[in-house]
XYZ file of C-alpha atoms in Angstrom:
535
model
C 138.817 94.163 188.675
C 135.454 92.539 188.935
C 135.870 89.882 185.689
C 135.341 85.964 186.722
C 138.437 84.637 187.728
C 140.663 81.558 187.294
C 143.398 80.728 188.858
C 146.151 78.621 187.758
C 149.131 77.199 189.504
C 151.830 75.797 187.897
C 154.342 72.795 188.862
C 156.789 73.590 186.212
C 155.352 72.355 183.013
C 156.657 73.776 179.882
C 153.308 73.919 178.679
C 150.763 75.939 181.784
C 151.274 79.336 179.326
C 148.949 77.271 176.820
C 146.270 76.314 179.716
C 145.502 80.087 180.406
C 145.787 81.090 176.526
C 142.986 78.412 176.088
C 141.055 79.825 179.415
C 141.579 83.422 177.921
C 140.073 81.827 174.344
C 137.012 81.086 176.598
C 136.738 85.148 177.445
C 137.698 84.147 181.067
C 140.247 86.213 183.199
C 143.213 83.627 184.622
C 146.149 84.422 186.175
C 149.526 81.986 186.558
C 151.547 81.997 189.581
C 153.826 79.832 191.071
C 152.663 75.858 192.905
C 154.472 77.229 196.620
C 151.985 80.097 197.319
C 150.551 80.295 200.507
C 147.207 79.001 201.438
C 146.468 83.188 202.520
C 146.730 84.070 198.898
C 144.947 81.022 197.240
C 141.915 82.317 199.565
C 142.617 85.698 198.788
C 142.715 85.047 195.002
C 138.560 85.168 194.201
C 139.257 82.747 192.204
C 136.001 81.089 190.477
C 138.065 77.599 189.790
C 141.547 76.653 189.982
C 143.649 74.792 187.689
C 146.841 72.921 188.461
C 149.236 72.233 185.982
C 151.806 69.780 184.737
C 155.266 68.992 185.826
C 158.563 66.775 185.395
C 158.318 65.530 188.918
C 156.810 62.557 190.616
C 154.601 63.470 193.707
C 156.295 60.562 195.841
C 159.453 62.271 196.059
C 159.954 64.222 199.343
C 161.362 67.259 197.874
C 158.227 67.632 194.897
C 155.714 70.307 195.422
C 152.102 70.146 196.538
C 149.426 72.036 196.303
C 148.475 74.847 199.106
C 145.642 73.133 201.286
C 143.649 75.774 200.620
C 142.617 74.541 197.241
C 140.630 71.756 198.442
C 139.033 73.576 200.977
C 137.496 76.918 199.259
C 134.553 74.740 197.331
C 135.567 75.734 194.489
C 135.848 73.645 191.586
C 139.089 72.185 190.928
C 140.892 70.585 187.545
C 144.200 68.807 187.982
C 146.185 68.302 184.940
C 148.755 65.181 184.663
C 150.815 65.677 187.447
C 148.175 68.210 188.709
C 145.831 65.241 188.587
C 148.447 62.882 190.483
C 149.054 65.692 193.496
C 145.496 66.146 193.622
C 145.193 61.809 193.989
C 148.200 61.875 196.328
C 147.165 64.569 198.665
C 143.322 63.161 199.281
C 144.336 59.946 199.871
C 144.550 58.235 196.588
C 147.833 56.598 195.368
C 150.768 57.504 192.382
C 153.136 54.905 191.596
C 155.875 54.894 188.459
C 154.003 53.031 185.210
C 155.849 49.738 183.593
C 155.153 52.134 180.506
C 155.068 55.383 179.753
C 152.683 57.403 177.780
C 154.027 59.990 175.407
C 151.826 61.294 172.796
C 148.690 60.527 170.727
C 146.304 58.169 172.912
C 142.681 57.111 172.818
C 140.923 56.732 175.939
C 137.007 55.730 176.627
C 135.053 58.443 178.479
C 133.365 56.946 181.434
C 130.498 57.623 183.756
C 129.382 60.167 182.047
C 130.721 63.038 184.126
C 129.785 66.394 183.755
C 133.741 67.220 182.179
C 132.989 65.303 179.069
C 128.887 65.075 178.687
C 128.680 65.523 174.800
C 132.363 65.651 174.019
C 134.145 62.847 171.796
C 135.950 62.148 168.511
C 134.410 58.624 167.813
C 132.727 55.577 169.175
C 134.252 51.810 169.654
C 132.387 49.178 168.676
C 130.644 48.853 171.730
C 129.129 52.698 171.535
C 131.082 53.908 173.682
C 132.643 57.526 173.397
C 136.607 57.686 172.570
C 138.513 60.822 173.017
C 141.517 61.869 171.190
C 144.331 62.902 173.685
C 147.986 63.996 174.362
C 149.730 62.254 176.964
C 152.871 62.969 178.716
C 153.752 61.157 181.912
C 155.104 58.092 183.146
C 153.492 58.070 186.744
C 150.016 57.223 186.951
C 147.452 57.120 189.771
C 146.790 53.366 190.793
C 144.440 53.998 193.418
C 141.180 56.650 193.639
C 141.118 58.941 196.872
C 137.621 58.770 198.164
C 134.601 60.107 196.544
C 136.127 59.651 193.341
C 135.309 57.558 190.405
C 137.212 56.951 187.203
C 135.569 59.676 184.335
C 138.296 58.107 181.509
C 140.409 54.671 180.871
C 142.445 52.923 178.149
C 144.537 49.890 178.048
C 147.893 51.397 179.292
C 146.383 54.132 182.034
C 143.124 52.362 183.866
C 142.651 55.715 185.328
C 143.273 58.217 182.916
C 140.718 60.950 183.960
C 138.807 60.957 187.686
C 136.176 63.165 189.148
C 134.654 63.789 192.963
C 131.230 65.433 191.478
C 130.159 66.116 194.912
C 133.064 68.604 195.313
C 133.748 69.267 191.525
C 137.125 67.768 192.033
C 138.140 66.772 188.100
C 141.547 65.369 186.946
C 142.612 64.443 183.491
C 146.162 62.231 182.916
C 146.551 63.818 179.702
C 146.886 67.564 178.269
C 144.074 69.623 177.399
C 145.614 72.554 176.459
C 147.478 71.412 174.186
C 146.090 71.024 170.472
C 146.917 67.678 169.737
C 144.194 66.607 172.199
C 141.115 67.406 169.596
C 138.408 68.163 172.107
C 140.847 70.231 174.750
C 138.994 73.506 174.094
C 135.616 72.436 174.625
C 136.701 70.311 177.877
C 138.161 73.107 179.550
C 135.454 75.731 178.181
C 133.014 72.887 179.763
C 135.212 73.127 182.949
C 135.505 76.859 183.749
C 132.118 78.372 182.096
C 130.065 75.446 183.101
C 131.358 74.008 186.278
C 132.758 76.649 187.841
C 130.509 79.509 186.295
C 132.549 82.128 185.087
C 131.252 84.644 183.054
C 132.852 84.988 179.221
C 133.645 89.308 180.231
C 137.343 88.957 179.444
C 136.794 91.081 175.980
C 139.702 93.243 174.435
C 136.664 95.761 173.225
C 135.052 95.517 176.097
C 138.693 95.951 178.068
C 139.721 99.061 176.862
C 137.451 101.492 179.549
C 138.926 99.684 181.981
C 142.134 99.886 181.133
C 141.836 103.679 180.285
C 140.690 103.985 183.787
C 143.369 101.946 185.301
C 145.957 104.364 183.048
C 144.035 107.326 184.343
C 144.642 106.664 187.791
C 147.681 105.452 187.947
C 149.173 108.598 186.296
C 147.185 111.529 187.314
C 148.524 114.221 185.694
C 151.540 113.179 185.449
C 153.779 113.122 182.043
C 154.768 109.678 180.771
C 157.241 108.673 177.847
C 157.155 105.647 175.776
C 160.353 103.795 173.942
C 158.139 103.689 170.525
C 159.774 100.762 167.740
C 157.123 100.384 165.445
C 156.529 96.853 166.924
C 153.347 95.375 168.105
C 153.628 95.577 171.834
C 154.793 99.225 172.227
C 152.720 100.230 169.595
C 149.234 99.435 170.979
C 150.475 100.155 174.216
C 151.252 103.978 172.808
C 147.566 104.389 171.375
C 146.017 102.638 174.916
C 147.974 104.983 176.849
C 147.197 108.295 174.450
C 143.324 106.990 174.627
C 143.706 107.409 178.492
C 146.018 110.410 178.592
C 146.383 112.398 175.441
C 149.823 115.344 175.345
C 150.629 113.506 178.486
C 152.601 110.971 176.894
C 155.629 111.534 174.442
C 157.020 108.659 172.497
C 160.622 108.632 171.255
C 160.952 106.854 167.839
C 164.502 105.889 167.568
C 165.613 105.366 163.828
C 169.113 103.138 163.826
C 168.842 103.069 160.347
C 168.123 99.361 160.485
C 164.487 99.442 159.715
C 162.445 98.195 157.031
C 161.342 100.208 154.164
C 159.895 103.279 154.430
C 159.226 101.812 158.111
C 159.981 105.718 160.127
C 157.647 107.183 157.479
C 154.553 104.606 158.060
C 155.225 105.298 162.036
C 155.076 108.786 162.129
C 152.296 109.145 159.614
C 150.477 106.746 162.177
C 150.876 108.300 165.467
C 151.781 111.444 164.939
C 149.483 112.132 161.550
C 146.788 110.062 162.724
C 146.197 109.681 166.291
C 148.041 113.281 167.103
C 150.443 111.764 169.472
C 153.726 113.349 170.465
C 156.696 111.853 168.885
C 160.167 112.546 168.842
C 162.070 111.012 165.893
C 165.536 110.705 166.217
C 167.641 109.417 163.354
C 170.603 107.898 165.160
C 171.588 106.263 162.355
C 175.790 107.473 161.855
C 175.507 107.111 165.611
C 174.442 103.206 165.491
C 176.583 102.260 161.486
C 179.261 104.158 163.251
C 179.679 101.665 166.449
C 178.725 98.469 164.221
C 181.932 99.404 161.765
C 184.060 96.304 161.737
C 181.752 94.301 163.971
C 180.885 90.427 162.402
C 179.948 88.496 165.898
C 175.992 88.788 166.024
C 175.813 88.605 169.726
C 178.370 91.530 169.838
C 176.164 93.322 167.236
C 172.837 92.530 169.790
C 174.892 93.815 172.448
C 175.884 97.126 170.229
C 172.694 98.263 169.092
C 170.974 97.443 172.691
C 173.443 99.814 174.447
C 173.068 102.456 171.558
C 169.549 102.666 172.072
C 169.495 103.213 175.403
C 171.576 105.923 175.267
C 169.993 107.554 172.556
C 166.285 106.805 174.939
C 168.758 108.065 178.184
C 169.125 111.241 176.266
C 165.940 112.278 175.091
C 164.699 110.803 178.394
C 166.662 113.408 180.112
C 165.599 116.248 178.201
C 161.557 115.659 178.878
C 162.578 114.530 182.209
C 163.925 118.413 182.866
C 160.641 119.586 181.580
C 161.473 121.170 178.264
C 159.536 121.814 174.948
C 156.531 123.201 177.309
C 156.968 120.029 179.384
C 156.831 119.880 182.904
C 158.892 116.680 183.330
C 158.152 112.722 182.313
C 157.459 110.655 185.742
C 156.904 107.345 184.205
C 158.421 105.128 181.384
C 155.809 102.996 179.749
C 157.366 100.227 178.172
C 155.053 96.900 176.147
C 155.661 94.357 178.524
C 153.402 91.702 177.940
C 152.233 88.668 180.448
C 155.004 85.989 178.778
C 157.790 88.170 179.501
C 156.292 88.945 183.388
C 155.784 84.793 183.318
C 159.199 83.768 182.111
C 160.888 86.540 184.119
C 160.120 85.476 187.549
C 157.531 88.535 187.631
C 154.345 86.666 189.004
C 152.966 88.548 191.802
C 154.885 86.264 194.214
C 157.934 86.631 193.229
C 158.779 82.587 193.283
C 158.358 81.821 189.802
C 161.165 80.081 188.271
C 163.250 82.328 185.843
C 163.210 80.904 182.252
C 165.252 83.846 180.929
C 165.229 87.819 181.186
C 163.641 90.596 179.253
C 165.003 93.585 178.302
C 161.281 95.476 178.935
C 160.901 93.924 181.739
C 163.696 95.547 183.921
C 167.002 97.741 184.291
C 165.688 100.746 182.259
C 163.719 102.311 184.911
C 166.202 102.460 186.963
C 168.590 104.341 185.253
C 165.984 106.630 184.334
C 165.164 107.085 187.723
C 161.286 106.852 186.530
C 158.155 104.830 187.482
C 157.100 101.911 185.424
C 153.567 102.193 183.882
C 152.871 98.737 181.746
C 149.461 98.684 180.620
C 149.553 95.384 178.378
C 151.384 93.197 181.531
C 148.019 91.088 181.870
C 148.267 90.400 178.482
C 148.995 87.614 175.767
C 150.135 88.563 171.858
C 147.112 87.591 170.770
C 144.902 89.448 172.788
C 147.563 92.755 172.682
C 146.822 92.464 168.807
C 142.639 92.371 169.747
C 143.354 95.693 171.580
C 145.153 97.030 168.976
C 142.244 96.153 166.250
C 140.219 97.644 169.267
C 141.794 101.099 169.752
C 141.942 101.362 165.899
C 145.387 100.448 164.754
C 145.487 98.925 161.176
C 145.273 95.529 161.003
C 147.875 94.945 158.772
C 149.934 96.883 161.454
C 148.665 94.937 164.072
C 149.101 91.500 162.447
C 152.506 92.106 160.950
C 155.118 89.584 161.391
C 157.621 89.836 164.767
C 160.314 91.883 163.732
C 163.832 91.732 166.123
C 164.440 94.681 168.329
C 167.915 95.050 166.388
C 166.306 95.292 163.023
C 168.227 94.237 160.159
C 171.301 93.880 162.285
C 170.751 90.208 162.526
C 169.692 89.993 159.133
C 172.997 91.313 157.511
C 175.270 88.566 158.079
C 178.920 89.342 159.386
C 179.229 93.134 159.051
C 176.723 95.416 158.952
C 177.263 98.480 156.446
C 174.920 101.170 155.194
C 175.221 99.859 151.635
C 173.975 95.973 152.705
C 171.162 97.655 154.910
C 169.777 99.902 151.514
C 169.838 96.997 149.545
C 168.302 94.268 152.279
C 165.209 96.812 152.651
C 164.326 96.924 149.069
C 165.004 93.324 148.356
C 162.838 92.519 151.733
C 159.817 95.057 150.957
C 159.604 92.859 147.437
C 159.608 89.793 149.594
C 156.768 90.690 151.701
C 154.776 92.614 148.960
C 154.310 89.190 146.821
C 153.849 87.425 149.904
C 150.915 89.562 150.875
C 149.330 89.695 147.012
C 149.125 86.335 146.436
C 146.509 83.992 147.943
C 146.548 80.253 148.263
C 143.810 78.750 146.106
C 142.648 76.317 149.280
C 142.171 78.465 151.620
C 141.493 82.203 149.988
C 143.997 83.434 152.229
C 147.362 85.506 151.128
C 150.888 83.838 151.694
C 151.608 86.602 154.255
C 148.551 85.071 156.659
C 149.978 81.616 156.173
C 153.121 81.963 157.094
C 154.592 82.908 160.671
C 157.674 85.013 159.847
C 158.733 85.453 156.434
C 162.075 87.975 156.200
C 165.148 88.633 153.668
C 168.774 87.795 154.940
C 171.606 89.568 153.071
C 175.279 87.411 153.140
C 177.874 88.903 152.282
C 179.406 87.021 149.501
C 179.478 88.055 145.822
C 178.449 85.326 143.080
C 179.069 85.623 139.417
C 175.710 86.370 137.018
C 174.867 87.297 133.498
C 172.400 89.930 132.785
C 171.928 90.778 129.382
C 175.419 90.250 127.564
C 177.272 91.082 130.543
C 179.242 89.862 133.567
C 177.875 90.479 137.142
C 179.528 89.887 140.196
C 177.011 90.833 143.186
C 175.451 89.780 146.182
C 173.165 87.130 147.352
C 170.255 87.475 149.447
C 168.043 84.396 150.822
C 164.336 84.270 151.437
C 163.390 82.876 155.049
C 159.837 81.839 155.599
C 158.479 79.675 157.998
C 155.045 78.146 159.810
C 154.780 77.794 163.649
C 152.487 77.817 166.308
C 154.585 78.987 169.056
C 157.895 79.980 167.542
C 159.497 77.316 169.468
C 159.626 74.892 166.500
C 159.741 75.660 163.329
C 158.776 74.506 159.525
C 159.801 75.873 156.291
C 156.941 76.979 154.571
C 156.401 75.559 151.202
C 155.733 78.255 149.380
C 154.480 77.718 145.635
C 157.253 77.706 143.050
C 155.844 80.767 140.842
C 155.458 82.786 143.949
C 159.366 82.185 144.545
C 160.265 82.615 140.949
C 158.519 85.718 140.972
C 160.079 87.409 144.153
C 163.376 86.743 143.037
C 162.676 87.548 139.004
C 161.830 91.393 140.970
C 164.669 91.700 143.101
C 167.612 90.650 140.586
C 165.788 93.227 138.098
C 164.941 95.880 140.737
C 167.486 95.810 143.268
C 171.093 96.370 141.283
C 173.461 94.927 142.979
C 171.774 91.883 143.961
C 172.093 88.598 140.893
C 171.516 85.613 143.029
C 168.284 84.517 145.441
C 168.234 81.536 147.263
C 165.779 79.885 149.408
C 165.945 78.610 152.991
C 164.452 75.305 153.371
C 166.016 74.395 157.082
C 163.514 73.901 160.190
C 164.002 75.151 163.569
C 165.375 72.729 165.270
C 167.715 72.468 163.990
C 168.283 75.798 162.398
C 166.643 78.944 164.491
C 164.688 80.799 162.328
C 166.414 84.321 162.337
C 169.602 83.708 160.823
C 172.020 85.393 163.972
């Protein structure tokens, strides 16, 4: 790889995924890894600036984590964020102590000394004329005394030194959180920090990306046969077409139908990747196979559990079959799977291997091993948002690209209690009217549909019966609720408020066109403290 590099280490912070999603923004190349590496690979790195993140901890504790030495000695330049900021103070001879008051949220502070971090950057002036920025704090330590060579670069009332700088040495620290979007001028601060201060070049460009990740692909495999678990999802979708860009009838995908897709959902993926881009795919509808071990099942984490295993056994077997080399095959080597860089993040997969585990993957391990295969994952360098650039890239539809996440177990966890083949035909249709109005009507203010506005918008089926009247007659059928809801990372939630005649019309079309469905109801919880899928 010859892109500009950043590199980022993080202290813990719940938050150091959004610093390198706001590097990547700037078309710069960052990597994460964990605070503890050693000073060999922080020299080792390239790296073209470094970036040290947040954390929980207070640097005056014995057992809290410092940077490698190595940072401050490869003259490069260097941006400490919160406690990044305080271990930078603390380790060149500055001072942290605990604050008589902490600082959680929205603050003001006054740029000073007009520092090359925030030349031209503010939200507004005091009376005085002086620049105010608009931040996010989060700490309750606070540098109280300046290593040397530094000067204070930001201030307010409650944190005298709330950003510092060593301009000699391009040494910058800010108290508060840049990456985060409450802080108004974040973006063009650290876009002023790593393509201005530390010159790195803007080359990290999905279009751009795709020869060299073709070429990576290429070598990797040879001529070697590789198979791909396809879902119809995002990730292993654009990893299929990068990987049959780079290798053609080298690759098979299996397409497992469990008969808990959305409508007409096989149909679309076929016509895609086998109709369009001629790849090789293997349908298999396992769907008796997967109702059949789901009969009498209501506990959704036993359903997960169900419909994981059953997949990989239906995967195992067709696995097996290219694996002997037959159908004019000479044998799949490698298992490509759409593991993307979250998943290697909050797996404990950075190149080190120290990373803290925030929970496990089902992509990211297990599978190849029971295959007895290699591992080829083309999209592990990569956020959503740039996997869905790619996609638009290799020439996937957008509306394929952009669709809403979708749960590996389908409408398993969107049946409540039982699943049945009956619920499942009548969630799909009620769902596909759902998502149809969604995506045909726009929002006056903004001239964009429903569907764009809204994160995840899904149907849940429950399995009770209420009493209707439809024409002069008695119904007793189900109910079925409309979920829809606005985030910006999935880990909180609002309900979207969706425009009254827009509801009225979805469920006016299912209680006409799905029979056996007389009641719709809408969910108006938020995550917390509701999760947004149902089970």
């Amino acid at each position: 790889m010859t892109h500009s590099k950043i590199l980022i280490l993080d202290f813990g912070s719940q938050v150091t995924q959004l610093i390198a999603r706001r590097v990547r923004e700037a078309h710069v190349y960052c990597e994460i890894h964990p605070c503890d590496v050693t000073d060999d690979f922080v020299r080792d790195f390239g790296a073209d600036g470094i970036i040290l993140s947040g954390s929980h901890a207070s640097v005056y504790e014995e057992e809290t984590d410092r940077a490698p030495q190595a940072v401050f000695e490869l003259n490069v330049p260097v941006l400490g964020i919160c406690y990044g900021m305080q271990t930078m103070a603390q380790q060149l001879g500055g001072k942290v102590e605990a604050g008589h008051k902490r600082e959680f949220g929205y603050a003001a502070v006054r740029a000073r000394g007009h520092s090359a971090l925030f030349r031209d950057i503010q939200d507004s002036t005091n009376d005085e004329g002086h620049g105010l920025l608009d931040v996010w704090m989060s700490h309750g330590d606070k540098v109280t005394e300046l290593p040397a060579g530094f000067k204070i670069i930001a201030s307010n009332a409650t944190t005298p030194i709330a950003a510092m700088a060593d301009e000699t040495r391009k040494f910058y620290a800010v108290q508060f959180h840049p990456e985060v979007t409450h802080t108004k001028q974040g973006q063009a601060m650290l876009n002023r920090f790593v393509l201005e201060i530390c010159g790195a070049k803007p080359d990290w460009i999905m279009g751009d990306y795709i020869a060299e990740a073709v070429a990576k692909i290429k070598a990797q495999v040879g001529d070697e046969e590789v198979i791909l678990g396809l879902s119809g999802g995002v990730d292993s979708s654009v990893a299929a077409a990068l990987i049959h860009r780079a290798i053609g009838d080298q690759l098979t995908c299996v397409f497992v139908d469990h008969g808990l897709l959305r409508l007409n959902e096989g149909d679309l993926v076929m016509d895609m990747f086998a109709g369009r881009l001629h790849v090789n795919v293997i349908r298999v509808d396992a769907t008796n196979q997967f109702m059949g071990h789901l009969n009498g099942v209501s506990d959704p984490e036993a359903k997960r559990k169900i419909i994981g295993r059953e997949f990989v056994e239906v995967f195992k077997t067709e696995a097996a079959k290219l694996k002997a080399g037959t159908g004019g095959h000479k044998g799949a080597t490698f298992l490509a799977q759409g593991t993307i860089y979250p998943d290697v993040i909050e797996s404990g997969g950075a190149k080190s291997k120290k990373a803290v585990t925030i929970k496990s993957h089902h992509n990211v391990g297990g599978l190849p091993e029971q295959l007895g295969l290699k591992l080829l994952e083309p999209l592990r360098d990569l956020f959503k948002d740039e996997v869905r650039e790619l996609g638009v890239a290799l020439g996937l539809p957008a509306d394929m690209v952009y669709r809403h996440p979708f749960p590996g177990p389908g409408l398993g966890v969107r049946i409540l209690g039982e699943v049945k083949q009956e619920y499942a035909d009548l969630l799909r249709r009620a769902d596909a009217i759902f998502i149809e109005e969604l995506r045909n009507t726009k929002d006056e203010a903004t001239g964009k549909t429903w569907y764009e506005l809204t994160s995840q918008a899904f149907t849940v089926f429950l399995p009770v019966k209420s009493v209707g009247v439809m024409g002069d007659g008695r119904t007793y059928d189900y109910v079925v609720a409309l979920r829809a809801v606005i985030t910006s990372d999935f880990m909180t939630a609002h309900w979207a408020e969706l425009p009254y005649a827009l509801l009225g019309r979805v469920s006016n079309r299912i209680i006409n066109e799905v029979r056996g469905i007389n009641r719709v109801v809408y969910d108006v919880s938020g995550k917390p403290p509701a999760t947004i899928e149902w089970e």
